[in-house]
Each structure stands twice: as structure tokens, then as C-alpha cells.
Amino acid sequence: MATALLVIDMLNDFVSGKMRCEAAAAIIPKIRALADHFRRKGLPVVYICDTHFPGVDRELELWGDHAIAGTWGAEVVEELKPQYGDFVVRKRRYSGFFQTDLDLLLRELGVDRVAITGIDTNICVRHTAADAFFRGYRIAVVRDAVASWDGAEANETGIRYMSEIYGAESPAAEEMIASLEPQTGANP
Ligand code: ZN
């Protein structure tokens, strides 16, 4: 079984646009290193992207228009652009699993563990982690590759919640990469 990298909502609107998350830019290099490594290992890289329909999606009543389908704001930031062989799953609510084909995709790819990155730790990351837990996936929230609109402390609290409630590991990006290597020395 395999680990998939999930890159959640690293979209122009959230990184530099109208709903900018100040801490988002700083995690781009970590996510980029992870994505490069996953691709090299032949492991799936799955982008999970807010893609809203204006005047239709009820979530917009709460937050205002963001990540509107067909606009620049809904595109993945230039530095992390999906590459050939990556997967893109569009969502209209917080969870990457809700009314999307993410679960079907992961099962067809033979994935049993998800490495979660992106924003916001306490909104879309958390709800995606919850749904992954409900469906029996093992979860790693990459602690230096997620961020929150509410700052570093809220980010830490969110990671701790997912570890306590969903049994998520919380490796740093480098530890995540190391965990993908075959463990040597344990067996003759
Ligand atoms: Zn949204």
C-alpha cells in the first residue's frame, strides 16, 4: 500500500489574493520539496482545490466569494503548479472527501496513508483529515507544511487536535520524506 501527498487549497486567492493567509507563502518550499520527492518515488500527488460556483455554493454565504471556478483565484499557485501525472480534485466544501471522487481515486491508487499539507489547518485540512480517519486511512499532517489564517498558535492547536482525535502523525517535511524510504537493518 502507498502514501499519497494531499495538497489542500494552495490557491492564488488564499496565498496572495483576496483571502490571503499570511503564513501560506512560507510553506510553499516544504510542499514543493515533498511533491518533488513523491513524484520521484512514483507516489501520487493529489491537489484538492476549492472551486466554487458564485450564487450557488452555500459556503459562500459564510465567507464571501473566493476560489470561484474559472478565475485566477481558484488556480493553484504558480510555484506548486500540478504536473503531468498529478491529480486534481475539486471540492465545494471544506472536506476533500465531501461529494468528490477523492476516496475512489485513493482506493484505485492503492493508497492507505495520506500526507496532508496546505491550508487552513483548522478548516479544510482538519475536515479532510476527519473524513480520511472515518474512512480508515492512516494520516500524517506534515507539521511544517500546513498553516492557519489564525497564526502559529492556532496552527499548533489544530495539529494537536488531529493527532489526539484522528491519531494523526505530525512529522516535519524531512521526516515525512525519510519515512517513505524502506527501513533497513531491521531484518537479515
Ligand atoms: Zn471555500
Short mmCIF file of C-alpha atoms and ligand atoms in Angstrom, two decimals:
data_model
loop_
_atom_site.label_atom_id
_atom_site.label_comp_id
_atom_site.label_asym_id
_atom_site.label_seq_id
_atom_site.Cartn_x
_atom_site.Cartn_y
_atom_site.Cartn_z
CA MET A 1 0.00 0.00 0.00
CA ALA A 2 1.07 3.54 -0.62
CA THR A 3 1.14 7.04 0.77
CA ALA A 4 -0.39 9.90 -1.23
CA LEU A 5 0.54 13.55 -0.81
CA LEU A 6 -2.53 15.79 -0.45
CA VAL A 7 -2.00 19.49 -1.23
CA ILE A 8 -5.01 21.39 0.03
CA ASP A 9 -6.15 24.80 -1.20
CA MET A 10 -2.77 26.28 -2.16
CA LEU A 11 -4.69 28.63 -4.45
CA ASN A 12 -3.98 32.20 -5.56
CA ASP A 13 -6.91 33.65 -3.59
CA PHE A 14 -5.57 32.17 -0.35
CA VAL A 15 -1.83 32.66 -0.85
CA SER A 16 -1.70 36.16 -2.37
CA GLY A 17 -5.24 37.14 -3.34
CA LYS A 18 -8.38 38.39 -1.67
CA MET A 19 -8.38 35.92 1.22
CA ARG A 20 -4.66 35.85 1.83
CA CYS A 21 -3.37 33.62 4.60
CA GLU A 22 -0.19 35.29 5.77
CA ALA A 23 1.54 32.06 6.74
CA ALA A 24 0.80 30.29 3.45
CA ALA A 25 3.78 31.56 1.43
CA ALA A 26 6.25 30.15 3.95
CA ILE A 27 5.06 26.56 3.50
CA ILE A 28 5.39 26.58 -0.31
CA PRO A 29 9.04 25.37 -0.34
CA LYS A 30 8.19 22.48 2.00
CA ILE A 31 5.26 21.39 -0.14
CA ARG A 32 7.36 21.71 -3.26
CA ALA A 33 10.10 19.50 -1.81
CA LEU A 34 7.50 16.93 -0.76
CA ALA A 35 5.77 16.94 -4.15
CA ASP A 36 9.10 16.52 -5.99
CA HIS A 37 10.01 13.63 -3.74
CA PHE A 38 6.64 11.89 -4.08
CA ARG A 39 6.84 12.19 -7.87
CA ARG A 40 10.36 10.77 -7.90
CA LYS A 41 9.16 7.81 -5.83
CA GLY A 42 6.20 7.27 -8.17
CA LEU A 43 3.77 8.13 -5.35
CA PRO A 44 0.57 10.09 -6.03
CA VAL A 45 0.41 13.86 -5.62
CA VAL A 46 -3.21 14.94 -5.25
CA TYR A 47 -4.27 18.59 -5.32
CA ILE A 48 -7.50 19.31 -3.51
CA CYS A 49 -8.88 22.63 -4.63
CA ASP A 50 -11.74 24.81 -3.52
CA THR A 51 -13.72 25.56 -6.70
CA HIS A 52 -16.90 27.47 -6.03
CA PHE A 53 -19.91 28.44 -8.12
CA PRO A 54 -20.93 32.03 -7.35
CA GLY A 55 -24.52 32.48 -6.28
CA VAL A 56 -24.87 28.72 -5.82
CA ASP A 57 -22.49 27.39 -3.17
CA ARG A 58 -23.95 27.88 0.28
CA GLU A 59 -20.46 28.05 1.82
CA LEU A 60 -20.01 31.44 0.13
CA GLU A 61 -22.78 32.91 2.27
CA LEU A 62 -20.46 32.48 5.23
CA TRP A 63 -17.15 33.61 3.70
CA GLY A 64 -17.98 35.71 0.66
CA ASP A 65 -16.84 34.81 -2.85
CA HIS A 66 -13.50 33.01 -3.08
CA ALA A 67 -11.85 30.46 -5.36
CA ILE A 68 -14.53 30.99 -7.98
CA ALA A 69 -14.47 28.40 -10.78
CA GLY A 70 -12.72 29.68 -13.88
CA THR A 71 -10.89 32.54 -12.16
CA TRP A 72 -7.23 33.14 -11.33
CA GLY A 73 -8.09 32.95 -7.64
CA ALA A 74 -9.13 29.31 -7.95
CA GLU A 75 -5.87 28.24 -9.61
CA VAL A 76 -3.03 26.53 -7.76
CA VAL A 77 -0.18 28.98 -7.12
CA GLU A 78 2.48 29.12 -9.83
CA GLU A 79 5.24 27.66 -7.61
CA LEU A 80 3.22 24.49 -6.98
CA LYS A 81 1.51 24.02 -10.34
CA PRO A 82 0.29 20.45 -10.85
CA GLN A 83 2.47 18.47 -13.21
CA TYR A 84 1.71 15.70 -15.68
CA GLY A 85 0.74 12.61 -13.69
CA ASP A 86 -0.58 14.57 -10.68
CA PHE A 87 -4.25 14.52 -9.74
CA VAL A 88 -6.62 17.43 -9.14
CA VAL A 89 -9.81 17.00 -7.11
CA ARG A 90 -12.20 19.93 -6.95
CA LYS A 91 -14.32 20.48 -3.88
CA ARG A 92 -17.14 22.85 -2.90
CA ARG A 93 -16.96 22.37 0.87
CA TYR A 94 -14.17 22.13 3.46
CA SER A 95 -13.51 18.41 3.17
CA GLY A 96 -11.67 16.99 0.18
CA PHE A 97 -13.86 13.89 0.50
CA PHE A 98 -17.28 15.53 0.64
CA GLN A 99 -19.14 14.91 -2.66
CA THR A 100 -15.89 14.40 -4.59
CA ASP A 101 -14.21 11.32 -6.03
CA LEU A 102 -11.17 11.56 -3.74
CA ASP A 103 -11.96 8.29 -1.95
CA LEU A 104 -12.46 6.44 -5.26
CA LEU A 105 -9.19 7.87 -6.56
CA LEU A 106 -7.16 6.93 -3.47
CA ARG A 107 -8.58 3.41 -3.42
CA GLU A 108 -7.83 2.87 -7.10
CA LEU A 109 -4.29 4.10 -6.47
CA GLY A 110 -3.86 1.62 -3.61
CA VAL A 111 -3.39 4.38 -1.04
CA ASP A 112 -3.79 3.60 2.67
CA ARG A 113 -2.00 6.63 4.11
CA VAL A 114 -2.34 10.32 3.36
CA ALA A 115 0.28 13.00 3.97
CA ILE A 116 -1.68 16.22 4.35
CA THR A 117 -0.31 19.68 3.51
CA GLY A 118 -1.80 23.10 2.77
CA ILE A 119 -4.31 25.41 4.37
CA ASP A 120 -6.16 26.02 6.63
CA THR A 121 -5.07 23.69 9.39
CA ASN A 122 -8.32 24.27 11.28
CA ILE A 123 -10.72 24.27 8.35
CA CYS A 124 -10.10 22.30 5.15
CA VAL A 125 -7.08 20.36 6.44
CA ARG A 126 -8.96 19.35 9.57
CA HIS A 127 -12.18 18.35 7.83
CA THR A 128 -10.27 16.38 5.21
CA ALA A 129 -8.34 14.63 7.99
CA ALA A 130 -11.60 13.81 9.76
CA ASP A 131 -13.06 12.24 6.64
CA ALA A 132 -9.82 10.34 5.99
CA PHE A 133 -10.00 8.99 9.55
CA PHE A 134 -13.66 7.96 9.16
CA ARG A 135 -12.70 6.03 6.00
CA GLY A 136 -9.82 4.16 7.61
CA TYR A 137 -6.81 5.96 6.12
CA ARG A 138 -3.68 6.48 8.19
CA ILE A 139 -2.91 10.17 8.45
CA ALA A 140 0.21 12.28 8.62
CA VAL A 141 -0.27 16.03 8.94
CA VAL A 142 3.06 17.48 7.82
CA ARG A 143 3.56 19.99 10.59
CA ASP A 144 5.76 22.48 8.75
CA ALA A 145 3.70 22.24 5.55
CA VAL A 146 0.32 23.34 6.93
CA ALA A 147 -0.72 26.83 8.01
CA SER A 148 -3.58 28.74 9.55
CA TRP A 149 -5.13 32.14 8.98
CA ASP A 150 -5.19 32.48 12.76
CA GLY A 151 -1.44 32.23 13.24
CA ALA A 152 1.17 29.86 14.61
CA GLU A 153 -0.55 29.04 17.88
CA ALA A 154 -3.83 28.12 16.19
CA ASN A 155 -1.80 26.03 13.77
CA GLU A 156 -0.18 24.10 16.64
CA THR A 157 -3.50 23.60 18.40
CA GLY A 158 -5.03 22.29 15.18
CA ILE A 159 -2.23 19.81 14.60
CA ARG A 160 -2.51 18.59 18.20
CA TYR A 161 -6.28 18.12 17.78
CA MET A 162 -5.80 15.94 14.70
CA SER A 163 -3.17 13.89 16.45
CA GLU A 164 -5.35 13.32 19.54
CA ILE A 165 -8.68 12.81 17.78
CA TYR A 166 -7.71 11.18 14.48
CA GLY A 167 -4.46 9.51 15.53
CA ALA A 168 -2.55 11.61 13.01
CA GLU A 169 1.23 11.57 13.00
CA SER A 170 2.76 15.04 12.64
CA PRO A 171 6.17 14.68 11.00
CA ALA A 172 8.17 17.59 9.65
CA ALA A 173 8.56 17.51 5.86
CA GLU A 174 12.04 16.00 6.13
CA GLU A 175 10.81 13.27 8.47
CA MET A 176 7.91 12.60 6.12
CA ILE A 177 10.33 12.11 3.24
CA ALA A 178 12.53 9.82 5.34
CA SER A 179 9.50 7.73 6.34
CA LEU A 180 8.95 6.83 2.68
CA GLU A 181 12.30 5.09 2.45
CA PRO A 182 12.47 1.34 3.03
CA GLN A 183 13.52 0.66 6.62
CA THR A 184 16.90 -1.06 6.52
CA GLY A 185 18.71 -3.07 9.13
CA ALA A 186 15.65 -4.49 10.88
CA ASN A 187 15.73 -7.82 9.06
CA PRO A 188 18.59 -10.04 7.98
ZN ZN B 1 -14.38 27.54 0.11
#
